[in-house]
PDB file of C-alpha atoms in Angstrom:
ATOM      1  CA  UNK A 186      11.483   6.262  -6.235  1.00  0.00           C
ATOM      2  CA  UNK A 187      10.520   3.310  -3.321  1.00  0.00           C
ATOM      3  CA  UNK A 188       9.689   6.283  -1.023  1.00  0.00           C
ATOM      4  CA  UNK A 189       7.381   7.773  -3.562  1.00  0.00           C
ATOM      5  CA  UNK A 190       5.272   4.376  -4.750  1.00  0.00           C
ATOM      6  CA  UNK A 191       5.166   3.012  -0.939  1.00  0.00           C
ATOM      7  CA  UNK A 192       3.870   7.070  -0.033  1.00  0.00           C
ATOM      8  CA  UNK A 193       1.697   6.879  -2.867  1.00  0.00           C
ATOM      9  CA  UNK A 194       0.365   3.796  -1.718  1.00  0.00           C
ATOM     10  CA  UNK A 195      -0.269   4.806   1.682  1.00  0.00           C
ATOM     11  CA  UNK A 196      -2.043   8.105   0.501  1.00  0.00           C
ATOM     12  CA  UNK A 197      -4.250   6.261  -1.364  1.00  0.00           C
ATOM     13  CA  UNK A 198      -4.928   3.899   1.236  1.00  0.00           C
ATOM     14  CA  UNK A 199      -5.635   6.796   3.730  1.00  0.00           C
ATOM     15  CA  UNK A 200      -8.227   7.833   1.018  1.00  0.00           C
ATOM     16  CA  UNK A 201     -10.157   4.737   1.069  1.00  0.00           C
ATOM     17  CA  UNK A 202     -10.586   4.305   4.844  1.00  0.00           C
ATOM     18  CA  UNK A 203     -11.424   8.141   4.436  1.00  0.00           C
ATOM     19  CA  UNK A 204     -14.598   6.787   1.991  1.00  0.00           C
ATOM     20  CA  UNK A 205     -15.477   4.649   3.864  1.00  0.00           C
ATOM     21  CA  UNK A 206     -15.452   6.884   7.362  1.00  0.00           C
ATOM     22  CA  UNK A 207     -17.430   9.639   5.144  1.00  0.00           C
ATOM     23  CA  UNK A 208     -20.373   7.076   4.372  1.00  0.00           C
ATOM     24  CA  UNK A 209     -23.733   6.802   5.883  1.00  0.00           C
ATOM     25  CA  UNK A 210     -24.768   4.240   4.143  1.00  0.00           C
ATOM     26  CA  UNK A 211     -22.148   2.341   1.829  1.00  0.00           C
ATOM     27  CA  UNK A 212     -22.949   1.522  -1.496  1.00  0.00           C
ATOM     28  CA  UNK A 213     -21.959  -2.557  -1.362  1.00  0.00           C
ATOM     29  CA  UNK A 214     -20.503  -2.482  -4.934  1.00  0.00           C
ATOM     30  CA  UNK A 215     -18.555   0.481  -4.508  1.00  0.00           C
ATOM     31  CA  UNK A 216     -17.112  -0.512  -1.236  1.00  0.00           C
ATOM     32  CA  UNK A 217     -16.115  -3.979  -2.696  1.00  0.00           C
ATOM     33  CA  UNK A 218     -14.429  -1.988  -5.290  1.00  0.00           C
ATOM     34  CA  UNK A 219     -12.434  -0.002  -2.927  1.00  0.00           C
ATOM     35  CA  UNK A 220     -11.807  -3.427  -0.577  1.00  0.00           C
ATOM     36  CA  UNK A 221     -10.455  -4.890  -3.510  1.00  0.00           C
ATOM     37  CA  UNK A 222      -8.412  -1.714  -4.454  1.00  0.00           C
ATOM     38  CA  UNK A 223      -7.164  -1.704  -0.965  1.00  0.00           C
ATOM     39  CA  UNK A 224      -5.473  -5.374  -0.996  1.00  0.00           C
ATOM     40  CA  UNK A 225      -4.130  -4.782  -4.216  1.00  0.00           C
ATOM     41  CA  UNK A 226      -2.294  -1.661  -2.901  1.00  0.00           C
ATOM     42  CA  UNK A 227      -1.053  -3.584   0.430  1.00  0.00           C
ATOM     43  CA  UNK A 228      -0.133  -6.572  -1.555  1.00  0.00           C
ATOM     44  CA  UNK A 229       2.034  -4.117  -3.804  1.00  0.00           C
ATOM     45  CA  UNK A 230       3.818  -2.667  -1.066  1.00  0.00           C
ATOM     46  CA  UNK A 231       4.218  -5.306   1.060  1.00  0.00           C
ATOM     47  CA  UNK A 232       6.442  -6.293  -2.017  1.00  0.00           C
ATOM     48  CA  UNK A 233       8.382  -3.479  -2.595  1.00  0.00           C
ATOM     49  CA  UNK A 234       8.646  -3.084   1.310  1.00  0.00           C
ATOM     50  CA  UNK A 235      10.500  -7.153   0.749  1.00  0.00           C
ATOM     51  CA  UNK A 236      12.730  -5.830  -2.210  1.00  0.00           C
ATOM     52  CA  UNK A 237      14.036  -3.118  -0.208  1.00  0.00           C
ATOM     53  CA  UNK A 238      14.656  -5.114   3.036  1.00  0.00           C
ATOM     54  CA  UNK A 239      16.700  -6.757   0.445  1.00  0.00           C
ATOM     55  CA  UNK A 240      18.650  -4.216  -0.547  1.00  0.00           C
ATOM     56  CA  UNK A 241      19.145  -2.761   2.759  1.00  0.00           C
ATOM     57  CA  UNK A 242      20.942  -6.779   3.708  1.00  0.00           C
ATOM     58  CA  UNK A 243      22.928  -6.393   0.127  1.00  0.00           C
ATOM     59  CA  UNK A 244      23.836  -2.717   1.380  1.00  0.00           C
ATOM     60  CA  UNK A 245      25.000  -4.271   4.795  1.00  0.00           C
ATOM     61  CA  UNK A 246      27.118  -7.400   3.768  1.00  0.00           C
ATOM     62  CA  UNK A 247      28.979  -4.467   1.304  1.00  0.00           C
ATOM     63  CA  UNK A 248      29.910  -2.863   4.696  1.00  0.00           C
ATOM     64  CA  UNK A 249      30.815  -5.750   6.698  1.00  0.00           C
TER      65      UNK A 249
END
């Protein structure tokens, strides 16, 4: 399920640099729109990316 939101993410990101590579002229409101869009989806899986580190160091004490 991480795999799939963090991919997610990152497809969508791809999509928005993809607008904005595709524009002559950007529309300011729109591309604050997808700025803002943008951080929220980094923020998101810079957190999940922290939860799973997490779990990878519970994983590992298990081991040791």
């Amino acid at each position: 399920m991480a795999k799939s939101k963090i991919n997610e993410s990152l497809g969508k990101l791809t999509e928005i640099v993809k607008w904005f590579e595709s524009q002559k002229e950007i529309d300011v409101e729109e591309g604050l729109t997808k700025v803002k869009e943008g951080i929220k989806l980094i923020k998101d899986s810079r957190e999940r990316l922290a939860e799973i580190e997490n779990e990878f160091e519970e994983v590992k004490k298990e081991i040791e």
